[in-house]
Tab-separated table of C-alpha atoms and ligand atoms in Angstrom:
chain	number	residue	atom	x	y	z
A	507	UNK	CA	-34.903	42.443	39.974
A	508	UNK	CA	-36.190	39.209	38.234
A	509	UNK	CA	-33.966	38.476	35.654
A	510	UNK	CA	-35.194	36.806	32.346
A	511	UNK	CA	-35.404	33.076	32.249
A	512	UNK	CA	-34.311	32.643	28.883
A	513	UNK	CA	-35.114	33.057	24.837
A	514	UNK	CA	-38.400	33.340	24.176
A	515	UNK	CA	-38.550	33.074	20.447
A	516	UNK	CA	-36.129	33.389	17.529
A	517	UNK	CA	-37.266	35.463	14.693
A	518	UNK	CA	-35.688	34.859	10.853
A	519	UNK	CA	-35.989	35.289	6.873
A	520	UNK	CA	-36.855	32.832	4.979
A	521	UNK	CA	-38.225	33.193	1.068
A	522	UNK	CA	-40.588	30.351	0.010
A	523	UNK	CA	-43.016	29.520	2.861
A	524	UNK	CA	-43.710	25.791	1.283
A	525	UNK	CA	-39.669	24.840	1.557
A	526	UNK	CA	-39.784	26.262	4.877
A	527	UNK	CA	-43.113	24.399	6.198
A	528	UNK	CA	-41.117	21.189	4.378
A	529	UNK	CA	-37.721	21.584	6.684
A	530	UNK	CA	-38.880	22.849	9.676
A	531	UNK	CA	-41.691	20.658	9.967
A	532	UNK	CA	-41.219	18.004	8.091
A	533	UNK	CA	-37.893	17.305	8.399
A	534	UNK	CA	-36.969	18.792	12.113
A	535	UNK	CA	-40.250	18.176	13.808
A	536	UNK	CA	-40.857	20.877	14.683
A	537	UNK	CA	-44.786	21.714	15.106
A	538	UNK	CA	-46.261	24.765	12.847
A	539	UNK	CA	-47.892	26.045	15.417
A	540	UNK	CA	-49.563	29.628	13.946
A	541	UNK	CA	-49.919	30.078	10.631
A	542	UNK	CA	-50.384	34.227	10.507
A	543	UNK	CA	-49.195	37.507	8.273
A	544	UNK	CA	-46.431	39.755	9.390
A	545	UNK	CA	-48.566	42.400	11.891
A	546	UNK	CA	-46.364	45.289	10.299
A	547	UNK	CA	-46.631	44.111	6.083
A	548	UNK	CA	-50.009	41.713	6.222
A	549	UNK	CA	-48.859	40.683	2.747
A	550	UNK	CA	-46.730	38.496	4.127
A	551	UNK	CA	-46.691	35.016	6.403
A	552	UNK	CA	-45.359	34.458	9.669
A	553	UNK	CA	-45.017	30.776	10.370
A	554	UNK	CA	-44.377	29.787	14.285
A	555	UNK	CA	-43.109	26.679	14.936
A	556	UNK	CA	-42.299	24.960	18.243
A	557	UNK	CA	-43.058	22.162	20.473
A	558	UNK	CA	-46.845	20.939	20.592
A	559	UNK	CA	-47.885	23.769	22.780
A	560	UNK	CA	-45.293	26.290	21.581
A	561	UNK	CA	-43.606	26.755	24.587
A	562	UNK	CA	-41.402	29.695	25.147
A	563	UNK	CA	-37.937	28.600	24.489
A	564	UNK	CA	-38.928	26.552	21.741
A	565	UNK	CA	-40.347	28.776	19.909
A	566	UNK	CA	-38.985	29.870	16.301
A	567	UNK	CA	-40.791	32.493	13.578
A	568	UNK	CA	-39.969	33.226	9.782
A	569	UNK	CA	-41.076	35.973	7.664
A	570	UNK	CA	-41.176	34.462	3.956
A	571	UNK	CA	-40.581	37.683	1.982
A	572	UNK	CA	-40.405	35.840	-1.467
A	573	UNK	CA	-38.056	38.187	-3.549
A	574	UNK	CA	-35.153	39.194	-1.010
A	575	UNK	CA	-31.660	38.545	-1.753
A	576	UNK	CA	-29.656	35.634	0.403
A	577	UNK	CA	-28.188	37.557	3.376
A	578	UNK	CA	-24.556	37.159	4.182
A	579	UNK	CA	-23.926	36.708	7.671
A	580	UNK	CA	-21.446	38.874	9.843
A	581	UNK	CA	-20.878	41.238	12.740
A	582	UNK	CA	-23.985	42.558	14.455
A	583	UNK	CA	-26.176	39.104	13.686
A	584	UNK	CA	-27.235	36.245	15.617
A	585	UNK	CA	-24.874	33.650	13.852
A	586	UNK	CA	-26.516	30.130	15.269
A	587	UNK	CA	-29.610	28.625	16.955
A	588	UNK	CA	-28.930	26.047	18.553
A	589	UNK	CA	-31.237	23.249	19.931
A	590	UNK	CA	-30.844	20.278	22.145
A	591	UNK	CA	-30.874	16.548	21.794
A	592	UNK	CA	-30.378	13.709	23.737
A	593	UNK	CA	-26.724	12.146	22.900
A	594	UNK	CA	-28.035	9.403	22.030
A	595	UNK	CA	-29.630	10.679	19.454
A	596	UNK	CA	-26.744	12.045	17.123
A	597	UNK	CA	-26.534	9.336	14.212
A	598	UNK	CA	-29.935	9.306	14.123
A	599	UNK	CA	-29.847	12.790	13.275
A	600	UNK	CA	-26.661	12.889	10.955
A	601	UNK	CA	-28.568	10.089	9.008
A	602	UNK	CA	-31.805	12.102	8.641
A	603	UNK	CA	-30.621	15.854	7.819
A	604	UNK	CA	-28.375	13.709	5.394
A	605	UNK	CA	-31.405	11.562	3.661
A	606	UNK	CA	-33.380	14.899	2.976
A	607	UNK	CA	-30.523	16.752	1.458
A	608	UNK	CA	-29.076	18.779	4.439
A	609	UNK	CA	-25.519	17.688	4.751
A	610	UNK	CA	-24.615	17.506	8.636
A	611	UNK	CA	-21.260	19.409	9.043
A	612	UNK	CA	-17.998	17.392	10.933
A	613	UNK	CA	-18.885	17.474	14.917
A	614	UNK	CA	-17.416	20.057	17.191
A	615	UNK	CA	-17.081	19.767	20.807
A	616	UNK	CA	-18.615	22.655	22.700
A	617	UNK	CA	-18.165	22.776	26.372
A	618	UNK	CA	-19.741	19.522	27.520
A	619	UNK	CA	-21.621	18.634	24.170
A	620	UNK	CA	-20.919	17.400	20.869
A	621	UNK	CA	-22.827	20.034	17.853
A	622	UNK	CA	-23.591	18.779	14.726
A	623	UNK	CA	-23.763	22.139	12.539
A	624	UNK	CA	-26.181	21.892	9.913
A	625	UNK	CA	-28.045	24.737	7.793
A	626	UNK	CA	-31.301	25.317	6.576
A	627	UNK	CA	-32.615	25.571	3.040
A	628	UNK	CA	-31.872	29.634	3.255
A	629	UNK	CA	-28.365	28.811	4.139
A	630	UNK	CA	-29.277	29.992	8.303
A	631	UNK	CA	-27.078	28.069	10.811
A	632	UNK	CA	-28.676	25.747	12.713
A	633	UNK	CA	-27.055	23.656	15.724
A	634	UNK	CA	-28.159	20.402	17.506
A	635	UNK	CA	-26.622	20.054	20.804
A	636	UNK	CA	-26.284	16.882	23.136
A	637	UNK	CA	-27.270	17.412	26.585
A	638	UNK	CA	-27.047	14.623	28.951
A	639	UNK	CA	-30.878	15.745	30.817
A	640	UNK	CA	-32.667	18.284	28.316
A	641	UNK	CA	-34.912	21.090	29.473
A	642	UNK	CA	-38.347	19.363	29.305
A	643	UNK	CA	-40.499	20.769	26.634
A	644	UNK	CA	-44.068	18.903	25.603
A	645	UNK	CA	-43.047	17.044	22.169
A	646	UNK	CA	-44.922	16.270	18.969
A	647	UNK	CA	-45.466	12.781	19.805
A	648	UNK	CA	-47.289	12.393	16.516
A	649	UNK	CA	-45.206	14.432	14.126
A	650	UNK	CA	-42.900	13.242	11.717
A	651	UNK	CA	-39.697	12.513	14.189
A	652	UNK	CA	-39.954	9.057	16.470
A	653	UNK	CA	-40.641	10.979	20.317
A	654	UNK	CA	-37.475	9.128	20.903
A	655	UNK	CA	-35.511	11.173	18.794
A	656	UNK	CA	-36.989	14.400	18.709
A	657	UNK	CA	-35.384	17.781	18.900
A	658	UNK	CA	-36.174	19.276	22.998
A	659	UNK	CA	-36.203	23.154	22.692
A	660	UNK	CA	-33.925	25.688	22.103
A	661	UNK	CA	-30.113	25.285	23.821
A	662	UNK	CA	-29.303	29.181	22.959
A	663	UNK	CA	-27.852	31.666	20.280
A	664	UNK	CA	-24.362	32.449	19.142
A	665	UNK	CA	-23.963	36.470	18.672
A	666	UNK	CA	-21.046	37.706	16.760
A	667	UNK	CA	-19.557	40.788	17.871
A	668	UNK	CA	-16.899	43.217	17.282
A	669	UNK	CA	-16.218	43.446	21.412
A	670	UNK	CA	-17.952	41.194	23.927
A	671	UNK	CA	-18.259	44.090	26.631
A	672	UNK	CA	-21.037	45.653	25.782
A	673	UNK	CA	-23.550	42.638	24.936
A	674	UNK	CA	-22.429	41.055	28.204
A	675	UNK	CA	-23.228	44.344	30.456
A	676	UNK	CA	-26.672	44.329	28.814
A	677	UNK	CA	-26.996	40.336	29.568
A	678	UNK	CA	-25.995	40.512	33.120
A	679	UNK	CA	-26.905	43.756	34.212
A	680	UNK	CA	-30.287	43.971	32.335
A	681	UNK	CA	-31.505	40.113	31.424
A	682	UNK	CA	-29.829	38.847	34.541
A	683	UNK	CA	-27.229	36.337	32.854
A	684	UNK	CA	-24.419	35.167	34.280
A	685	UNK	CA	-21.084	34.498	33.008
A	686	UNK	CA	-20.552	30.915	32.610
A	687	UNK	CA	-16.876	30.372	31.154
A	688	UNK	CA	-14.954	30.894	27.989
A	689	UNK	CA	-13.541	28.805	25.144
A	690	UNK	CA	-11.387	30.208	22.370
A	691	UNK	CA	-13.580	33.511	21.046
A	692	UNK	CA	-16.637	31.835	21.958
A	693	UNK	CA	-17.911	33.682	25.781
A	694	UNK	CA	-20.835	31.798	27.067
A	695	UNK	CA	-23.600	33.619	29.368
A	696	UNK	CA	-26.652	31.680	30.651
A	697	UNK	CA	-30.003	32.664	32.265
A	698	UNK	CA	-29.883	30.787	35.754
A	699	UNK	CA	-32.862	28.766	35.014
A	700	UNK	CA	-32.970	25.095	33.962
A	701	UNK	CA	-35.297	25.902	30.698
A	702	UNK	CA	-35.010	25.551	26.971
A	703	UNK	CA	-33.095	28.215	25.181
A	704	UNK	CA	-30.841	29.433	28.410
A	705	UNK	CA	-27.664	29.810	26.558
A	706	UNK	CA	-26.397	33.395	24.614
A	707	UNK	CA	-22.421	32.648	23.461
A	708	UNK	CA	-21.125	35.943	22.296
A	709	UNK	CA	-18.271	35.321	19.756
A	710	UNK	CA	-15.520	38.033	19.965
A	711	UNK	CA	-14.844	38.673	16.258
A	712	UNK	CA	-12.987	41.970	16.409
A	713	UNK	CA	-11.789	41.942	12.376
A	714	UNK	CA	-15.018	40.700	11.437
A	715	UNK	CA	-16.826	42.493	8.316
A	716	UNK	CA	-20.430	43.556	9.262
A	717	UNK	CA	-23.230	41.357	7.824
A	718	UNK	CA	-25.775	41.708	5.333
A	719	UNK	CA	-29.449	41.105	5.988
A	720	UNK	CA	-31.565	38.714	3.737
A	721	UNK	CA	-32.777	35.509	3.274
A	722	UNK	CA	-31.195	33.350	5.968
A	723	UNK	CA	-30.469	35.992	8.578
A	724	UNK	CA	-32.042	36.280	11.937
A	725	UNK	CA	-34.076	39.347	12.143
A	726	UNK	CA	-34.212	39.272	16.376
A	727	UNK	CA	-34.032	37.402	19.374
A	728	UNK	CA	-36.482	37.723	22.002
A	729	UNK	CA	-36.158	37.093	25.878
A	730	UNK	CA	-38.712	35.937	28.396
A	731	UNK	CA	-40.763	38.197	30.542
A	732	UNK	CA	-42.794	36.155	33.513
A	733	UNK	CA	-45.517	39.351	32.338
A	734	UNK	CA	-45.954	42.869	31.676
A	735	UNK	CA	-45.241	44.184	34.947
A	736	UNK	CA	-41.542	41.990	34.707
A	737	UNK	CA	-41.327	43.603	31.233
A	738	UNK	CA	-41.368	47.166	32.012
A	739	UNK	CA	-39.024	46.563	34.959
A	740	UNK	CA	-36.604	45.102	32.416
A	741	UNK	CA	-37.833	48.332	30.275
A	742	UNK	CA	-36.294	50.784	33.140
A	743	UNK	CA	-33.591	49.032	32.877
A	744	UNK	CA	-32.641	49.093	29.408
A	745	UNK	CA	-33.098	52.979	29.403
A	746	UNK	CA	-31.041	53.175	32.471
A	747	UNK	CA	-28.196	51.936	30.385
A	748	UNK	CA	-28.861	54.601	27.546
A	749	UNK	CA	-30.485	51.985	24.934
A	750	UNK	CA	-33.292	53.085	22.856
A	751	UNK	CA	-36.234	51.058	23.736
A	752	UNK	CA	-39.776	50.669	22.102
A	753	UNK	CA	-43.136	51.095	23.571
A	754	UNK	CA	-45.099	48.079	24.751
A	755	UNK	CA	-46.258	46.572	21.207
A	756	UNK	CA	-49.186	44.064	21.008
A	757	UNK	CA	-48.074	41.258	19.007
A	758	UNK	CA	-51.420	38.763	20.427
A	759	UNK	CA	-49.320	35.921	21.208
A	760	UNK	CA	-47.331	37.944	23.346
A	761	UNK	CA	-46.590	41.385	23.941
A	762	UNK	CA	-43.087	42.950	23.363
A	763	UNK	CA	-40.745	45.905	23.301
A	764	UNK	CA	-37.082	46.017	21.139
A	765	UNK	CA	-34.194	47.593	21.908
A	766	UNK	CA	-30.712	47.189	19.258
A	767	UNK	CA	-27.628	46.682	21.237
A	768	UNK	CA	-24.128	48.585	20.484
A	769	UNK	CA	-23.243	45.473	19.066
A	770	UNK	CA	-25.875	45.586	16.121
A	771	UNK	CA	-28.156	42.931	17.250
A	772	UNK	CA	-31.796	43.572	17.536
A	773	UNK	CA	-33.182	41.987	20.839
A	774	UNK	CA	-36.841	41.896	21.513
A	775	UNK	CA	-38.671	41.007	25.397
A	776	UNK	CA	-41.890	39.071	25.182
A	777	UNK	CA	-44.460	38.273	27.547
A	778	UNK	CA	-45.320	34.547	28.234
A	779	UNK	CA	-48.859	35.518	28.012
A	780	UNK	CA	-51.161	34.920	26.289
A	781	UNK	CA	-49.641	32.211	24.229
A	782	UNK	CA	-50.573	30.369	21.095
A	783	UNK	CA	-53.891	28.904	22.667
A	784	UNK	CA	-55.976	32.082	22.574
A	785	UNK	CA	-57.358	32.108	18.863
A	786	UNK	CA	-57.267	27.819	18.358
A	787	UNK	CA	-57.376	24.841	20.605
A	788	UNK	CA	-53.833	23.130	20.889
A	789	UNK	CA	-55.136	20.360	18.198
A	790	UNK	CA	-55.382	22.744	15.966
A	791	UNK	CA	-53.015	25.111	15.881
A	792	UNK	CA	-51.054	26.774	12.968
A	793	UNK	CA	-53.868	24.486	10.583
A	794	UNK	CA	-55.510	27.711	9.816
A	795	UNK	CA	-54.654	31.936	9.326
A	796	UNK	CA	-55.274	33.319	12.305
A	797	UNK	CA	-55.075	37.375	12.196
A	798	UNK	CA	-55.415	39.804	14.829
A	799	UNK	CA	-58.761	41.291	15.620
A	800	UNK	CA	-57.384	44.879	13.502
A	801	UNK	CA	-56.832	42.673	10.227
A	802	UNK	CA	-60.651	40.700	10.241
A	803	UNK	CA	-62.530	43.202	7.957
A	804	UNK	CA	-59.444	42.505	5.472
A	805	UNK	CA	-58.905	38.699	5.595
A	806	UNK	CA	-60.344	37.891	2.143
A	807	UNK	CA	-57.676	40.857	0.233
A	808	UNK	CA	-54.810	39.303	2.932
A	809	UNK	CA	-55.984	35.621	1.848
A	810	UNK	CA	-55.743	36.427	-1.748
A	811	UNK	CA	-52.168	38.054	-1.851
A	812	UNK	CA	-50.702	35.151	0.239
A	813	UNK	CA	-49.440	32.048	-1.832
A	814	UNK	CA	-51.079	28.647	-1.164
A	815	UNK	CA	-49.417	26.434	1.218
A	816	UNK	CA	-49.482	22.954	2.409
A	817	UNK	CA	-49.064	21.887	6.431
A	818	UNK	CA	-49.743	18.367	5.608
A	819	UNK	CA	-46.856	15.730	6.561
A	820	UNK	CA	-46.279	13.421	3.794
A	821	UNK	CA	-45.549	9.796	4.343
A	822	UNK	CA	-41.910	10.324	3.126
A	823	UNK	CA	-41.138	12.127	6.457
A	824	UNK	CA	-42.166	9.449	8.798
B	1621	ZN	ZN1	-40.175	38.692	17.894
């Protein structure tokens, strides 16, 4: 069995798509790279954003739903994404998050890196790791961060759960993660790839309340399958360890099935095919709204419920 080679995407909640285009974009550098609706409530955005080609691993998706409530994060959630930076780097980024408003929290040391824990304008955790040789991913040489300085792809989630067992027989046995040490509560798996977005840490919080979804939360996290015959092995699988699992569901990017571990934590597979090229030319993506062939014969209702945004950088960012 092939196992998975890491995260493919991240999927979270956001509430006003401009403030989100503004951070993530503007302020990480991180390329809006499809600008489409929500295939299951086409009343609502989803923004991608990633490196200049939206690689897999880099790869992270908001659903804007304008009137939820602020989630409050606990058991059963993704608690942190994480993404790497070179170590030389750090200042550079304490200096920016803190010049746009997003006060950089006091450095931890994590295994071999230094994190500087930061959050987003929702209140989700975000994490920039140092690693001494980053997975390569294809930066935004023109976007609003110096190349120099820019944020590589994803390092990996943090899970909290009430026991670590369970997630950790799905990551080894099913995703094909291995065990890479431990540190405090804080268990760290890895895919046994050199790519962005390798690392899952499952942190063993057995008094933990449960948390509440909303604005801020992470809805899923998806692993990578190398295609749909690698995704329905990994299917078998999941069934073979008594997890509910979804058919194969067309998502046009990507296709993907969900299961929800014990722990509470819903995690998606996706395909590496067809990517983010197949409705715009890599210049152009995420400057339109793409929708799937099934929504066409309704874009002008969609376009009309969906509030006007701008993907513009303004000189202020650069
Ligand atoms: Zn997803």
């Amino acid at each position: 069995m092939k196992s998975s080679v890491g995260l493919h995407h991240v999927t979270a909640v956001a509430r006003d798509p401009q403030k989100n285009i503004d951070f993530y974009q503007q302020v990480l550098g991180q390329r809006l790279i499809k600008t489409t609706v929500n295939f299951d409530d086409p009343g609502t955005y989803h923004l991608y954003y990633g490196d200049w080609l939206g690689s897999p691993g880099t790869i992270l998706t908001f659903f804007p739903w304008q009137h939820v409530k602020p989630g409050v994060l606990g058991n059963g959630e993704t608690s942190a994404l994480s993404y790497q930076i070179d170590p030389q780097s750090i200042s550079f980024w304490q200096a920016r998050l803190k010049q746009f408003g997003f006060m950089p929290g006091k450095i931890e040391s994590r295994f071999e890196s230094e994190v500087i824990p930061f959050q987003d304008p929702e209140g989700m955790r975000l994490e920039l790791v140092t690693t001494p040789s980053p997975a390569p991913v294809t930066v935004w040489k023109d976007g609003p961060v110096p190349p120099e300085s820019a944020i590589f792809g994803f390092d990996g989630v943090s899970l909290w759960v009430d026991e670590v067992e369970s997630t950790a027989t799905l990551l080894t046995q099913v995703l094909g993660y291995q065990f890479i040490g431990q540190a405090g509560q804080r268990y760290r798996y890895a895919a046994p790839e050199k790519n962005a977005g390798t690392i899952v840490d499952l942190i063993h919080r057995p008094t933990g309340s449960r948390g509440q979804f909303g604005a801020g939360s992470i809805h899923h996290i998806a692993f990578r399958a190398k295609d749909t015959e690698h995704q329905l092995a990994l299917r078998d699988l999941v069934l073979q360890h008594g997890i509910g699992v979804t058919e194969v569901i067309n998502r046009s990017y990507f296709k993907s099935i969900y299961f929800r571990v014990p722990a509470g934590i819903l995690f998606e597979i996706a395909t590496d095919q067809p990517g983010f090229s197949i409705d715009e030319k890599t210049e152009e993506l995420g400057q339109r709204l793409c929708l799937p062939p099934w929504f066409e014969d309704r874009r002008d209702q969609i376009e009309a419920l969906l509030p006007p945004i701008r993907r513009t950088v303004e000189p202020v960012y650069k």
